[in-house]
Coordinates of C-alpha atoms in Angstrom, one line a residue:
X1199 CA -80.1 -21.1 -36.4
X1200 CA -77.5 -23.8 -36.4
X1201 CA -74.5 -21.6 -37.7
X1202 CA -75.2 -19.0 -35.0
X1203 CA -75.0 -21.7 -32.2
X1204 CA -71.8 -23.0 -34.0
X1205 CA -70.3 -19.4 -33.6
X1206 CA -71.2 -19.4 -29.9
X1207 CA -69.7 -22.9 -29.4
X1208 CA -66.5 -21.8 -31.3
X1209 CA -66.2 -18.8 -29.0
X1210 CA -66.6 -20.9 -25.9
X1211 CA -63.8 -23.3 -27.2
X1212 CA -61.5 -20.4 -27.9
X1213 CA -62.1 -19.0 -24.3
X1214 CA -61.3 -22.4 -22.9
X1215 CA -58.1 -22.6 -25.1
X1216 CA -57.2 -19.2 -23.5
X1217 CA -57.7 -20.6 -20.0
X1218 CA -55.5 -23.6 -21.0
X1219 CA -52.7 -21.2 -22.3
X1220 CA -53.0 -19.2 -19.2
X1221 CA -52.5 -22.2 -16.9
X1222 CA -49.6 -23.4 -19.2
X1223 CA -48.0 -20.1 -18.9
X1224 CA -48.4 -19.9 -15.1
X1225 CA -46.6 -23.3 -14.9
X1226 CA -43.9 -22.2 -17.2
X1227 CA -43.5 -19.1 -15.0
X1228 CA -43.2 -21.1 -11.8
X1229 CA -40.6 -23.4 -13.4
X1230 CA -38.5 -20.5 -14.8
X1231 CA -38.8 -21.4 -18.4
X1232 CA -41.5 -18.8 -19.5
X1233 CA -41.1 -17.1 -22.9
X1234 CA -41.5 -13.4 -22.5
X1235 CA -44.1 -11.7 -24.6
X1236 CA -45.5 -14.7 -26.5
X1237 CA -47.8 -16.1 -23.8
X1238 CA -49.3 -13.0 -22.8
X1239 CA -50.1 -11.9 -26.3
X1240 CA -51.5 -15.3 -27.3
X1241 CA -53.7 -15.5 -24.1
X1242 CA -55.2 -12.0 -24.7
X1243 CA -55.8 -12.8 -28.4
X1244 CA -57.6 -16.0 -27.7
X1245 CA -59.5 -14.7 -24.8
X1246 CA -60.7 -11.5 -26.5
X1247 CA -61.4 -13.5 -29.6
X1248 CA -63.6 -16.0 -27.5
X1249 CA -65.6 -13.4 -25.8
X1250 CA -66.2 -11.6 -29.1
X1251 CA -67.5 -14.7 -30.8
X1252 CA -69.7 -15.7 -27.9
X1253 CA -71.1 -12.3 -27.9
X1254 CA -71.6 -12.4 -31.6
X1255 CA -73.5 -15.8 -31.1
X1256 CA -75.7 -14.4 -28.4
X1257 CA -76.7 -11.2 -30.5
X1258 CA -77.3 -13.5 -33.4
X1259 CA -79.5 -15.9 -31.5
X1260 CA -81.4 -12.9 -30.2
X1261 CA -82.0 -11.4 -33.6
X1262 CA -82.9 -14.9 -35.1
X1263 CA -85.5 -15.4 -32.4
X1264 CA -86.9 -11.9 -33.1
X1265 CA -87.1 -12.6 -36.8
X1266 CA -88.9 -15.9 -36.3
X1267 CA -91.5 -14.2 -34.2
X1268 CA -92.1 -11.2 -36.4
X1269 CA -92.2 -13.1 -39.8
X1270 CA -95.4 -14.9 -38.8
X1271 CA -97.3 -11.9 -38.0
X1272 CA -99.5 -9.8 -40.2
X1273 CA -98.4 -6.2 -41.1
X1274 CA -101.5 -4.8 -39.4
X1275 CA -104.4 -6.0 -37.2
X1276 CA -107.9 -4.5 -37.8
X1277 CA -109.3 -3.9 -34.2
X1278 CA -112.7 -2.5 -35.1
X1279 CA -114.5 -2.0 -38.5
X1280 CA -116.5 1.3 -38.5
X1281 CA -117.7 1.0 -42.0
X1282 CA -121.5 1.2 -42.2
X1283 CA -123.4 -0.1 -45.2
X1284 CA -126.4 1.9 -46.6

């Protein structure tokens, strides 16, 4: 399940990058040198991409744990044997 955790980590990293871009944009806006359009577009792309990758990692982790639980179980369990020998 290491690749799934890698996806989750990359999603978190992308979201942190979006936060850094947001702080950088805010500082540029306060100083009056903000580039219109570019920063809001990049911020939204990185933030949405990060959230999507983290969500994909969480769902993948959940499915991986379900698979590891199910693969070690028999297909059916005989609760009671009602066969009578003559």
